[in-house]
Every structure is written in C-alpha cells, then in structure tokens.
C-alpha cells in the first residue's frame, strides 16, 4: 500500500438470532484486502452485541483512519439489497443480541441528535446496483437493532470529530441456504450476487474519496 492508497473500512456482522451464518460477514471477508480504484478494502466482522458491536467499529475506525466506511448487515425480511438512508437514535431490539440483552425504548446517545442521514451517495449507489442487474432499493429505516445502532454510532463519532468521511449502511437479504431452512418463505440472494452488489457500491464510493 503506497502513501496515496486510501482505506475503505468494510464491516459485516457475525451470525445472530440462532442462524449459523450471516451474508454480511461472508461478503465483508470475501472483499478483505481487495483493491477498488486507488483504495484498498479492510474488512472487519462486528459482534452482534450492544456494547461490543459499536465499540469494535470505533476501534477499527481509529486503527485504519478510513477514507470511507461501509457497514453491512443481514435483513432476512428484505427482498432486495437495501441502501440505508437514515440512522435513528433509538434502540428497540426485536430479539436479544448475542449476549442475551434485549433493549427496549432507549436512546443510543441521549446527547446525540435524533437521526443522521447516510453520507454515502445513496441514490447513485442504488442506481448503479440496479444497472448491474441486481435488485436494490433505498431504505428509509435500518431498524432499531444492532445494524442501526452501529450505523448511528459511526456517523455520530465522525460528526463529533468533524471528520468528513463518507459512511453508510447496506442491508443484504439472507442467503439461499438460510432461506431454505425457515418455515415461512423469505427472499434470498446468492453470496456471489451480494458480493457483486457491494463491489458496485464500493466502486461508486471510491470515486468520491
Ligand atoms: N442484522 C441485524 C444485526 C446484525 C445483522 O446482520 C440488524 O439488522 O440489526
């Protein structure tokens, strides 16, 4: 990596909710170390833990000083790749995290603003993924579980340090092998397709950093 190479931090999450796998983890690891334009991807897998998850993200941001941050998560009820627009200052966990904690009606940071917008070019990313033949949409809610918490925490950290670093979140559908194990039908997307969608998103982002 020479001096002009920039780092893009790409995170996924470990499996949660009784699942054995998480597409976001597999996609992040598949792209670790890869180059995109003049940038290099550094991947990390975050724990699904209300303290450990946000903490791990902040540690990686402090370690790599990335030029952009893209966090990935699994959303098993989504039918398409969902490029998140808004992170809200709220936790209302629909299931316990991997430490068994289930928070209800709590702010992430009582001093923080109610919400942040993603600082990624959300519409352009979405349009480019669609142009690549992969179903995608802009989503107006990242939920109120760990994904939203990590998304909010990253944006809040950058804002409070006045760092202009594009940061955002993309939710991925479940993998076919996960969808085949649940009783009610859900959509799924192959690992290969999800990896390609994230590559397209990173390519859009690297042109802006
Ligand atoms: N999805 C969860 C947390 C971890 C993940 O991959 C969410 O949507 O909040």
XYZ file of N, CA, C and O and ligand atoms in Angstrom:
845
model
N 0.858 -1.203 0.000
C 0.000 0.000 0.000
C 0.892 1.251 0.000
O 1.664 1.463 0.923
N 0.832 2.076 -1.069
C 1.642 3.277 -1.050
C 0.880 4.420 -0.364
O -0.264 4.270 0.024
N 1.566 5.585 -0.235
C 1.011 6.676 0.558
C -0.324 7.196 0.045
O -1.142 7.695 0.798
N -0.523 7.078 -1.290
C -1.763 7.634 -1.835
C -2.920 6.631 -1.788
O -4.033 6.944 -2.184
N -2.644 5.415 -1.314
C -3.723 4.431 -1.230
C -4.608 4.749 -0.039
O -4.122 4.942 1.074
N -5.889 4.799 -0.310
C -6.836 5.078 0.774
C -7.482 3.785 1.233
O -7.588 2.831 0.473
N -7.901 3.796 2.484
C -8.553 2.608 3.033
C -10.061 2.804 3.088
O -10.537 3.857 3.525
N -10.773 1.799 2.620
C -12.227 1.767 2.840
C -12.487 0.672 3.873
O -12.118 -0.490 3.662
N -13.073 1.074 4.994
C -13.420 0.080 6.025
C -14.773 -0.540 5.672
O -15.753 0.184 5.464
N -14.778 -1.868 5.585
C -16.000 -2.610 5.239
C -16.295 -3.573 6.375
O -15.467 -4.438 6.689
N -17.453 -3.415 7.006
C -17.754 -4.317 8.113
C -18.970 -5.186 7.807
O -19.869 -4.776 7.072
N -18.954 -6.386 8.417
C -20.116 -7.265 8.424
C -20.395 -7.626 9.864
O -19.677 -7.183 10.775
N -21.416 -8.434 10.068
C -21.754 -8.877 11.427
C -21.640 -10.389 11.528
O -21.897 -11.117 10.558
N -21.338 -10.842 12.723
C -21.346 -12.278 13.000
C -22.811 -12.782 12.946
O -23.753 -11.977 12.969
N -23.001 -14.107 12.878
C -24.374 -14.632 12.865
C -25.121 -14.270 14.162
O -24.502 -14.058 15.204
N -26.419 -14.216 14.089
C -27.239 -13.867 15.256
C -28.599 -14.541 15.134
O -28.921 -15.104 14.071
N -29.340 -14.486 16.227
C -30.719 -14.989 16.207
C -30.812 -16.471 15.875
O -31.773 -16.894 15.249
N -29.816 -17.238 16.254
C -29.870 -18.687 16.037
C -29.380 -19.129 14.667
O -29.336 -20.320 14.371
N -28.997 -18.180 13.808
C -28.513 -18.542 12.479
C -27.045 -18.979 12.559
O -26.313 -18.556 13.449
N -26.648 -19.822 11.630
C -25.264 -20.317 11.613
C -24.347 -19.422 10.791
O -23.129 -19.566 10.811
N -24.947 -18.537 10.012
C -24.143 -17.730 9.113
C -24.767 -16.343 8.973
O -25.874 -16.100 9.452
N -24.027 -15.442 8.341
C -24.554 -14.096 8.104
C -23.948 -13.620 6.780
O -22.720 -13.545 6.656
N -24.778 -13.319 5.783
C -24.223 -12.914 4.489
C -23.297 -11.707 4.606
O -22.327 -11.599 3.846
N -23.572 -10.814 5.548
C -22.747 -9.602 5.665
C -21.317 -9.950 6.072
O -20.360 -9.330 5.613
N -21.187 -10.958 6.926
C -19.853 -11.411 7.338
C -19.110 -12.009 6.136
O -17.943 -11.693 5.884
N -19.821 -12.873 5.390
C -19.178 -13.559 4.266
C -18.793 -12.566 3.166
O -17.720 -12.687 2.563
N -19.637 -11.572 2.916
C -19.328 -10.575 1.887
C -18.134 -9.736 2.322
O -17.189 -9.512 1.542
N -18.153 -9.288 3.574
C -17.026 -8.460 4.059
C -15.720 -9.242 3.954
O -14.710 -8.715 3.461
N -15.731 -10.495 4.365
C -14.486 -11.282 4.330
C -14.056 -11.583 2.891
O -12.862 -11.614 2.592
N -15.025 -11.774 1.999
C -14.687 -12.065 0.598
C -13.951 -10.892 -0.054
O -13.171 -11.080 -0.978
N -14.222 -9.682 0.443
C -13.619 -8.498 -0.200
C -12.413 -7.952 0.566
O -11.778 -6.991 0.119
N -12.074 -8.567 1.678
C -10.961 -8.074 2.509
C -9.654 -8.045 1.714
O -9.288 -9.036 1.069
N -8.980 -6.902 1.743
C -7.674 -6.779 1.087
C -7.760 -6.449 -0.392
O -6.739 -6.157 -1.025
N -8.947 -6.501 -0.960
C -9.090 -6.234 -2.409
C -8.915 -4.743 -2.691
O -9.197 -3.893 -1.849
N -8.503 -4.447 -3.905
C -8.369 -3.061 -4.329
C -9.622 -2.627 -5.068
O -10.254 -3.422 -5.760
N -9.978 -1.366 -4.895
C -11.080 -0.797 -5.671
C -10.622 0.615 -6.038
O -10.414 1.448 -5.176
N -10.389 0.826 -7.355
C -9.748 2.065 -7.780
C -8.396 2.182 -7.088
O -7.627 1.223 -7.061
N -8.153 3.350 -6.464
C -6.891 3.521 -5.741
C -7.045 3.233 -4.252
O -6.181 3.566 -3.447
N -8.149 2.619 -3.879
C -8.395 2.332 -2.466
C -8.238 0.846 -2.183
O -8.358 0.013 -3.088
N -7.985 0.565 -0.915
C -7.913 -0.835 -0.506
C -8.954 -1.106 0.573
O -9.147 -0.278 1.484
N -9.598 -2.247 0.457
C -10.647 -2.605 1.419
C -10.022 -3.308 2.621
O -9.217 -4.220 2.465
N -10.409 -2.848 3.809
C -10.053 -3.556 5.047
C -11.366 -3.967 5.684
O -12.231 -3.112 5.938
N -11.497 -5.250 5.917
C -12.767 -5.754 6.448
C -12.681 -6.090 7.921
O -11.596 -6.424 8.428
N -13.815 -6.025 8.575
C -13.910 -6.419 9.982
C -15.279 -7.033 10.208
O -16.251 -6.652 9.548
N -15.328 -7.987 11.120
C -16.610 -8.599 11.478
C -16.954 -8.154 12.901
O -16.153 -8.340 13.829
N -18.107 -7.542 13.054
C -18.506 -6.980 14.342
C -19.381 -7.968 15.105
O -20.211 -8.662 14.500
N -19.240 -8.002 16.433
C -20.142 -8.856 17.213
C -21.552 -8.264 17.285
O -21.709 -7.042 17.284
N -22.548 -9.124 17.346
C -23.939 -8.659 17.497
C -24.178 -8.516 19.000
O -24.761 -9.377 19.664
N -23.637 -7.422 19.512
C -23.582 -7.209 20.951
C -23.708 -5.701 21.162
O -22.958 -4.929 20.553
N -24.642 -5.284 21.972
C -24.975 -3.856 22.043
C -23.809 -2.985 22.500
O -23.758 -1.816 22.171
N -22.856 -3.549 23.251
C -21.663 -2.756 23.570
C -20.500 -3.118 22.657
O -19.820 -2.248 22.119
N -20.265 -4.409 22.466
C -19.120 -4.858 21.669
C -19.208 -4.478 20.197
O -18.179 -4.229 19.563
N -20.406 -4.417 19.628
C -20.567 -4.110 18.197
C -20.111 -2.691 17.873
O -19.161 -2.490 17.097
N -20.748 -1.680 18.498
C -20.330 -0.302 18.230
C -18.870 -0.055 18.618
O -18.145 0.645 17.904
N -18.441 -0.671 19.726
C -17.046 -0.497 20.175
C -16.062 -1.018 19.128
O -15.060 -0.363 18.822
N -16.346 -2.182 18.576
C -15.447 -2.763 17.563
C -15.381 -1.862 16.333
O -14.314 -1.671 15.739
N -16.517 -1.282 15.942
C -16.499 -0.368 14.784
C -15.602 0.836 15.078
O -14.747 1.196 14.261
N -15.780 1.438 16.250
C -14.996 2.636 16.584
C -13.501 2.301 16.671
O -12.661 3.099 16.240
N -13.189 1.121 17.176
C -11.772 0.705 17.243
C -11.166 0.586 15.842
O -10.054 1.027 15.602
N -11.912 -0.024 14.941
C -11.395 -0.182 13.567
C -11.277 1.169 12.870
O -10.342 1.399 12.102
N -12.202 2.062 13.136
C -12.118 3.405 12.533
C -10.879 4.141 13.058
O -10.181 4.815 12.305
N -10.603 3.987 14.354
C -9.423 4.649 14.937
C -8.136 4.008 14.420
O -7.121 4.679 14.221
N -8.179 2.713 14.161
C -6.997 1.998 13.696
C -6.648 2.326 12.244
O -5.492 2.592 11.919
N -7.657 2.326 11.386
C -7.385 2.456 9.945
C -7.499 3.881 9.405
O -7.092 4.131 8.271
N -8.104 4.788 10.157
C -8.391 6.148 9.636
C -8.936 6.048 8.211
O -8.361 6.599 7.259
N -10.028 5.330 8.026
C -10.513 5.086 6.663
C -10.994 6.360 5.973
O -11.427 7.318 6.624
N -10.922 6.330 4.637
C -11.436 7.443 3.825
C -12.939 7.279 3.592
O -13.607 8.216 3.147
N -13.455 6.075 3.839
C -14.900 5.812 3.765
C -15.203 4.588 4.625
O -14.326 3.732 4.816
N -16.418 4.526 5.139
C -16.830 3.395 5.973
C -18.153 2.855 5.434
O -19.120 3.614 5.273
N -18.162 1.568 5.143
C -19.389 0.929 4.672
C -19.672 -0.254 5.587
O -18.865 -1.186 5.692
N -20.795 -0.194 6.276
C -21.184 -1.295 7.154
C -22.280 -2.109 6.464
O -23.171 -1.550 5.821
N -22.168 -3.423 6.620
C -23.140 -4.347 6.035
C -23.844 -5.111 7.143
O -23.245 -5.382 8.193
N -25.089 -5.483 6.885
C -25.812 -6.336 7.824
C -26.809 -7.181 7.058
O -27.099 -6.910 5.883
N -27.313 -8.195 7.735
C -28.325 -9.059 7.124
C -29.714 -8.576 7.538
O -29.935 -8.255 8.698
N -30.610 -8.515 6.589
C -32.016 -8.231 6.905
C -32.838 -9.325 6.245
O -33.116 -9.278 5.045
N -33.209 -10.317 7.034
C -33.827 -11.515 6.450
C -35.204 -11.245 5.864
O -35.698 -12.030 5.070
N -35.824 -10.124 6.261
C -37.164 -9.856 5.702
C -37.096 -8.980 4.455
O -38.118 -8.687 3.847
N -35.896 -8.555 4.084
C -35.773 -7.717 2.886
C -35.685 -8.606 1.650
O -35.054 -9.662 1.678
N -36.267 -8.117 0.593
C -36.265 -8.893 -0.646
C -35.148 -8.455 -1.590
O -34.841 -9.155 -2.553
N -34.568 -7.279 -1.337
C -33.538 -6.734 -2.238
C -32.426 -6.094 -1.405
O -32.601 -5.843 -0.210
N -31.311 -5.792 -2.053
C -30.228 -5.051 -1.389
C -30.798 -3.692 -0.977
O -31.415 -3.000 -1.792
N -30.612 -3.323 0.294
C -31.231 -2.092 0.801
C -30.158 -1.110 1.242
O -29.436 -1.350 2.219
N -30.062 -0.011 0.502
C -29.080 1.029 0.810
C -29.761 1.982 1.785
O -30.742 2.654 1.439
N -29.265 1.995 3.016
C -29.960 2.727 4.081
C -29.697 4.230 4.007
O -28.562 4.658 3.827
N -30.747 5.003 4.204
C -30.646 6.463 4.154
C -30.491 7.082 5.557
O -29.808 8.076 5.728
N -31.158 6.482 6.558
C -31.263 7.156 7.867
C -30.889 6.231 9.029
O -31.340 5.089 9.095
N -30.101 6.770 9.947
C -29.799 6.076 11.214
C -30.512 6.843 12.327
O -30.364 8.065 12.413
N -31.273 6.153 13.152
C -32.015 6.848 14.217
C -31.397 6.581 15.592
O -30.825 5.517 15.833
N -31.559 7.563 16.476
C -31.004 7.485 17.828
C -31.961 6.708 18.722
O -32.527 7.251 19.675
N -32.147 5.439 18.413
C -33.155 4.651 19.139
C -32.815 3.167 19.095
O -32.364 2.678 18.058
N -33.020 2.500 20.219
C -32.833 1.048 20.276
C -34.115 0.414 20.802
O -34.618 0.798 21.869
N -34.626 -0.518 20.043
C -35.812 -1.267 20.445
C -35.644 -2.641 19.809
O -36.138 -2.889 18.706
N -34.868 -3.481 20.474
C -34.428 -4.745 19.873
C -35.610 -5.718 19.738
O -36.282 -6.015 20.729
N -35.806 -6.235 18.511
C -36.906 -7.193 18.325
C -36.542 -8.569 18.858
O -37.413 -9.377 19.179
N -35.248 -8.851 18.988
C -34.767 -10.105 19.581
C -33.550 -9.753 20.460
O -32.963 -8.674 20.279
N -33.156 -10.628 21.392
C -31.955 -10.328 22.173
C -30.702 -10.342 21.297
O -30.652 -11.051 20.285
N -29.693 -9.568 21.692
C -28.403 -9.635 20.993
C -27.691 -10.927 21.400
O -28.255 -11.735 22.166
N -26.471 -11.133 20.922
C -25.795 -12.411 21.199
C -25.322 -12.537 22.651
O -24.839 -13.602 23.046
N -25.470 -11.473 23.441
C -25.196 -11.549 24.881
C -26.495 -11.719 25.665
O -26.493 -11.671 26.903
N -27.603 -11.857 24.962
C -28.893 -12.044 25.630
C -29.555 -10.751 26.077
O -30.553 -10.767 26.789
N -29.028 -9.618 25.659
C -29.590 -8.311 26.046
C -30.661 -7.883 25.038
O -30.406 -7.892 23.835
N -31.820 -7.503 25.541
C -32.878 -7.020 24.638
C -33.341 -5.647 25.116
O -34.153 -5.540 26.035
N -32.804 -4.617 24.499
C -33.112 -3.254 24.917
C -34.451 -2.805 24.338
O -34.816 -3.187 23.234
N -35.138 -1.986 25.139
C -36.460 -1.516 24.721
C -36.531 -0.008 24.928
O -36.144 0.487 25.990
N -36.975 0.705 23.915
C -37.220 2.154 24.034
C -36.080 2.917 24.696
O -36.271 3.556 25.731
N -34.926 2.862 24.122
C -33.765 3.546 24.695
C -33.000 4.311 23.612
O -32.837 3.799 22.506
N -32.528 5.500 23.966
C -31.706 6.243 23.008
C -30.311 5.619 22.946
O -29.823 5.084 23.943
N -29.675 5.720 21.790
C -28.291 5.247 21.659
C -27.388 6.222 22.408
O -26.522 5.814 23.178
N -27.615 7.512 22.198
C -26.843 8.547 22.890
C -27.804 9.682 23.263
O -28.243 10.433 22.375
N -28.126 9.812 24.549
C -29.098 10.822 24.975
C -28.689 12.255 24.603
O -29.525 13.146 24.533
N -27.398 12.450 24.353
C -26.910 13.786 23.966
C -26.941 13.996 22.449
O -26.710 15.100 21.976
N -27.122 12.920 21.716
C -26.998 12.985 20.252
C -28.280 13.434 19.568
O -29.366 13.414 20.167
N -28.184 13.844 18.294
C -29.382 14.208 17.536
C -30.280 12.989 17.299
O -29.839 11.842 17.448
N -31.523 13.261 16.929
C -32.494 12.169 16.739
C -32.087 11.225 15.608
O -32.371 10.034 15.652
N -31.417 11.774 14.607
C -31.066 10.933 13.451
C -29.918 11.549 12.662
O -29.624 12.745 12.806
N -29.294 10.718 11.881
C -28.307 11.179 10.890
C -28.696 10.599 9.542
O -29.194 9.471 9.470
N -28.400 11.350 8.477
C -28.503 10.780 7.135
C -27.186 10.095 6.807
O -26.113 10.563 7.221
N -27.270 9.036 6.030
C -26.073 8.418 5.465
C -25.289 9.482 4.705
O -25.878 10.352 4.061
N -23.985 9.417 4.768
C -23.167 10.360 3.989
C -22.602 9.696 2.725
O -21.688 10.219 2.097
N -23.149 8.556 2.389
C -22.817 7.914 1.106
C -23.769 8.457 0.029
O -24.879 8.887 0.350
N -23.365 8.400 -1.238
C -24.292 8.780 -2.314
C -25.317 7.665 -2.523
O -25.201 6.841 -3.435
N -26.299 7.656 -1.652
C -27.253 6.545 -1.562
C -27.987 6.278 -2.885
O -28.091 5.128 -3.328
N -28.482 7.351 -3.518
C -29.255 7.122 -4.758
C -28.357 6.596 -5.877
O -28.720 5.660 -6.589
N -27.170 7.184 -5.996
C -26.262 6.739 -7.054
C -25.868 5.270 -6.841
O -25.824 4.485 -7.803
N -25.596 4.910 -5.611
C -25.241 3.513 -5.310
C -26.379 2.595 -5.730
O -26.185 1.574 -6.405
N -27.581 2.979 -5.342
C -28.750 2.163 -5.650
C -28.936 2.028 -7.162
O -29.145 0.919 -7.683
N -28.819 3.142 -7.882
C -28.994 3.114 -9.342
C -27.920 2.247 -10.013
O -28.208 1.500 -10.948
N -26.696 2.348 -9.528
C -25.606 1.559 -10.128
C -25.800 0.065 -9.868
O -25.505 -0.768 -10.729
N -26.256 -0.281 -8.669
C -26.503 -1.705 -8.370
C -27.610 -2.224 -9.292
O -27.503 -3.304 -9.885
N -28.659 -1.413 -9.449
C -29.756 -1.799 -10.354
C -29.242 -1.943 -11.790
O -29.606 -2.902 -12.490
N -28.383 -1.013 -12.209
C -27.819 -1.093 -13.575
C -26.991 -2.353 -13.760
O -26.830 -2.835 -14.885
N -26.441 -2.845 -12.667
C -25.666 -4.090 -12.721
C -26.563 -5.316 -12.751
O -26.076 -6.449 -12.671
N -27.880 -5.100 -12.798
C -28.810 -6.230 -12.899
C -29.130 -6.873 -11.559
O -29.591 -8.022 -11.502
N -28.905 -6.129 -10.472
C -29.153 -6.685 -9.132
C -30.246 -5.858 -8.455
O -30.159 -4.623 -8.426
N -31.280 -6.506 -7.911
C -32.360 -5.740 -7.293
C -31.890 -4.991 -6.035
O -31.206 -5.557 -5.188
N -32.265 -3.707 -5.978
C -31.829 -2.858 -4.861
C -32.852 -1.754 -4.658
O -33.633 -1.445 -5.567
N -32.856 -1.175 -3.461
C -33.726 -0.017 -3.203
C -33.075 0.853 -2.146
O -32.163 0.423 -1.426
N -33.567 2.094 -2.058
C -33.182 2.944 -0.938
C -34.143 2.611 0.188
O -35.348 2.535 -0.021
N -33.597 2.388 1.376
C -34.435 2.082 2.529
C -34.428 3.257 3.493
O -33.373 3.862 3.730
N -35.591 3.567 4.046
C -35.716 4.690 4.976
C -35.678 4.246 6.433
O -35.913 5.048 7.328
N -35.397 2.968 6.673
C -35.239 2.526 8.065
C -34.302 1.343 8.143
O -34.550 0.303 7.527
N -33.254 1.501 8.936
C -32.303 0.404 9.168
C -32.721 -0.408 10.388
O -31.948 -1.206 10.913
N -33.976 -0.194 10.858
C -34.478 -0.908 12.025
C -34.039 -0.235 13.312
O -33.569 0.921 13.316
N -34.194 -0.957 14.413
C -33.829 -0.398 15.731
C -32.998 -1.415 16.522
O -33.075 -1.487 17.746
N -32.250 -2.237 15.770
C -31.407 -3.267 16.395
C -29.936 -2.880 16.173
O -29.604 -1.715 15.988
N -29.059 -3.863 16.187
C -27.620 -3.595 16.122
C -27.171 -2.855 14.863
O -26.262 -2.024 14.915
N -27.789 -3.163 13.727
C -27.346 -2.526 12.477
C -27.540 -1.024 12.568
O -26.629 -0.248 12.272
N -28.733 -0.619 12.987
C -28.997 0.816 13.139
C -28.079 1.425 14.201
O -27.571 2.538 14.044
N -27.845 0.679 15.273
C -27.002 1.201 16.362
C -25.573 1.482 15.884
O -24.981 2.525 16.177
N -25.033 0.534 15.128
C -23.674 0.694 14.600
C -23.626 1.827 13.564
O -22.695 2.642 13.555
N -24.626 1.900 12.732
C -24.750 2.941 11.696
C -24.782 4.317 12.389
O -24.021 5.231 12.047
N -25.635 4.451 13.401
C -25.747 5.729 14.122
C -24.435 6.061 14.839
O -23.935 7.197 14.770
N -23.862 5.065 15.496
C -22.641 5.292 16.280
C -21.498 5.778 15.386
O -20.758 6.694 15.756
N -21.359 5.176 14.226
C -20.298 5.591 13.303
C -20.500 7.019 12.831
O -19.563 7.833 12.850
N -21.721 7.349 12.423
C -21.998 8.707 11.941
C -21.826 9.728 13.057
O -21.298 10.828 12.838
N -22.255 9.365 14.267
C -22.144 10.285 15.404
C -20.677 10.529 15.749
O -20.266 11.669 16.002
N -19.886 9.475 15.703
C -18.459 9.609 16.008
C -17.783 10.537 14.984
O -17.014 11.436 15.351
N -18.072 10.336 13.712
C -17.470 11.189 12.674
C -17.934 12.639 12.837
O -17.127 13.570 12.750
N -19.231 12.819 13.110
C -19.780 14.181 13.235
C -19.151 14.900 14.432
O -18.777 16.071 14.328
N -19.010 14.199 15.550
C -18.489 14.869 16.747
C -16.989 15.163 16.610
O -16.467 16.045 17.263
N -16.314 14.440 15.728
C -14.893 14.744 15.480
C -14.717 15.662 14.267
O -13.585 15.926 13.855
N -15.837 16.102 13.694
C -15.834 16.933 12.472
C -15.023 16.286 11.357
O -14.303 16.969 10.616
N -15.120 14.987 11.233
C -14.410 14.273 10.166
C -15.339 14.106 8.965
O -16.478 13.630 9.109
N -14.863 14.518 7.802
C -15.673 14.366 6.590
C -15.286 13.048 5.925
O -14.411 12.991 5.061
N -15.897 11.999 6.390
C -15.627 10.651 5.878
C -16.980 10.047 5.501
O -17.846 9.894 6.365
N -17.192 9.739 4.212
C -18.476 9.140 3.838
C -18.694 7.830 4.591
O -17.784 6.993 4.664
N -19.889 7.696 5.171
C -20.187 6.478 5.922
C -21.647 6.091 5.721
O -22.521 6.965 5.689
N -21.878 4.811 5.590
C -23.264 4.380 5.437
C -23.425 2.889 5.665
O -22.479 2.197 6.033
N -24.651 2.450 5.420
C -25.019 1.073 5.761
C -25.818 0.442 4.622
O -26.685 1.079 4.022
N -25.508 -0.820 4.360
C -26.254 -1.578 3.341
C -26.739 -2.882 3.971
O -25.940 -3.637 4.546
N -28.045 -3.118 3.883
C -28.611 -4.390 4.353
C -28.697 -5.372 3.185
O -29.112 -4.993 2.072
N -28.335 -6.606 3.442
C -28.370 -7.660 2.421
C -29.446 -8.685 2.775
O -29.640 -8.994 3.963
N -30.107 -9.246 1.754
C -31.059 -10.334 2.044
C -30.315 -11.567 2.572
O -29.085 -11.647 2.502
N -31.069 -12.533 3.066
C -30.469 -13.793 3.529
C -29.887 -14.562 2.349
O -30.196 -14.272 1.187
N -29.087 -15.548 2.675
C -28.532 -16.450 1.657
C -29.551 -17.554 1.346
O -30.371 -17.895 2.213
N -29.481 -18.141 0.144
C -30.437 -19.217 -0.189
C -30.428 -20.353 0.843
O -31.482 -20.895 1.193
N -29.237 -20.693 1.360
C -29.190 -21.798 2.328
C -29.882 -21.437 3.640
O -30.380 -22.305 4.349
N -29.938 -20.145 3.968
C -30.680 -19.727 5.165
C -32.184 -19.757 4.873
O -32.977 -20.237 5.687
N -32.547 -19.237 3.701
C -33.969 -19.169 3.334
C -34.582 -20.567 3.228
O -35.773 -20.752 3.482
N -33.757 -21.544 2.865
C -34.292 -22.900 2.700
C -34.547 -23.583 4.042
O -35.161 -24.636 4.102
N -34.100 -22.964 5.145
C -34.247 -23.592 6.458
C -35.363 -22.987 7.308
O -35.566 -23.406 8.436
N -36.041 -21.955 6.791
C -37.106 -21.361 7.597
C -38.471 -21.794 7.069
O -38.623 -22.082 5.883
N -39.450 -21.857 7.983
C -40.743 -22.429 7.582
C -41.558 -21.496 6.689
O -42.198 -21.943 5.738
N -41.522 -20.169 6.983
C -42.283 -19.274 6.099
C -41.356 -18.736 5.007
O -40.201 -18.405 5.284
N -41.850 -18.652 3.776
C -40.972 -18.257 2.666
C -40.387 -16.856 2.822
O -41.104 -15.917 3.183
N -39.089 -16.731 2.597
C -38.433 -15.420 2.567
C -37.583 -15.341 1.294
O -37.225 -16.364 0.720
N -37.271 -14.109 0.895
C -36.416 -13.922 -0.279
C -34.979 -14.269 0.082
O -34.616 -14.318 1.263
N -34.167 -14.493 -0.918
C -32.742 -14.727 -0.665
C -31.933 -14.230 -1.854
O -32.486 -13.974 -2.933
N -30.627 -14.086 -1.622
C -29.720 -13.640 -2.682
C -28.423 -14.424 -2.528
O -27.945 -14.599 -1.396
N -27.879 -14.888 -3.650
C -26.655 -15.686 -3.564
C -25.498 -14.824 -3.050
O -25.492 -13.595 -3.236
N -24.540 -15.484 -2.453
C -23.362 -14.773 -1.946
C -22.671 -14.027 -3.079
O -22.285 -12.863 -2.935
N -22.547 -14.684 -4.211
C -21.890 -14.081 -5.378
C -22.575 -12.765 -5.788
O -21.920 -11.757 -6.063
N -23.901 -12.783 -5.800
C -24.655 -11.582 -6.200
C -24.502 -10.479 -5.157
O -24.313 -9.306 -5.491
N -24.556 -10.847 -3.880
C -24.388 -9.832 -2.828
C -22.981 -9.238 -2.867
O -22.811 -8.029 -2.691
N -21.984 -10.075 -3.111
C -20.606 -9.570 -3.222
C -20.529 -8.575 -4.373
O -19.965 -7.480 -4.233
N -21.140 -8.921 -5.492
C -21.099 -8.031 -6.667
C -21.787 -6.693 -6.361
O -21.288 -5.630 -6.734
N -22.928 -6.751 -5.666
C -23.655 -5.515 -5.316
C -22.767 -4.610 -4.461
O -22.693 -3.391 -4.676
N -22.066 -5.202 -3.508
C -21.216 -4.403 -2.619
C -20.006 -3.874 -3.392
O -19.578 -2.731 -3.189
N -19.467 -4.669 -4.304
C -18.360 -4.177 -5.154
C -18.800 -2.951 -5.955
O -18.049 -1.985 -6.079
N -20.002 -3.012 -6.487
C -20.520 -1.869 -7.266
C -20.634 -0.644 -6.358
O -20.223 0.463 -6.720
N -21.167 -0.847 -5.157
C -21.305 0.273 -4.205
C -19.936 0.863 -3.875
O -19.749 2.090 -3.883
N -18.961 0.005 -3.637
C -17.616 0.488 -3.271
C -16.971 1.234 -4.433
O -16.230 2.206 -4.226
N -17.271 0.797 -5.641
C -16.718 1.481 -6.804
C -17.287 2.903 -6.915
O -16.564 3.847 -7.231
N -18.567 3.053 -6.647
C -19.167 4.403 -6.646
C -18.494 5.255 -5.576
O -18.123 6.415 -5.817
N -18.308 4.673 -4.401
C -17.761 5.423 -3.259
C -16.302 5.830 -3.497
O -15.908 6.960 -3.217
N -15.509 4.915 -4.056
C -14.078 5.220 -4.196
C -13.825 6.392 -5.154
O -12.837 7.075 -5.042
N -14.772 6.627 -6.051
C -14.620 7.764 -6.978
C -14.809 9.097 -6.260
O -14.471 10.146 -6.786
N -15.389 9.044 -5.065
C -15.684 10.287 -4.335
C -14.670 10.579 -3.235
O -14.816 11.556 -2.498
N -13.696 9.682 -3.024
C -12.792 9.905 -1.865
C -11.373 10.241 -2.342
O -11.047 10.099 -3.490
N -28.514 -7.733 11.113
C -29.067 -7.204 12.335
C -27.925 -7.126 13.307
C -26.815 -7.903 12.695
C -27.243 -8.149 11.302
O -26.546 -8.677 10.424
C -29.842 -5.900 12.119
O -30.433 -5.719 11.035
O -29.892 -5.067 13.009
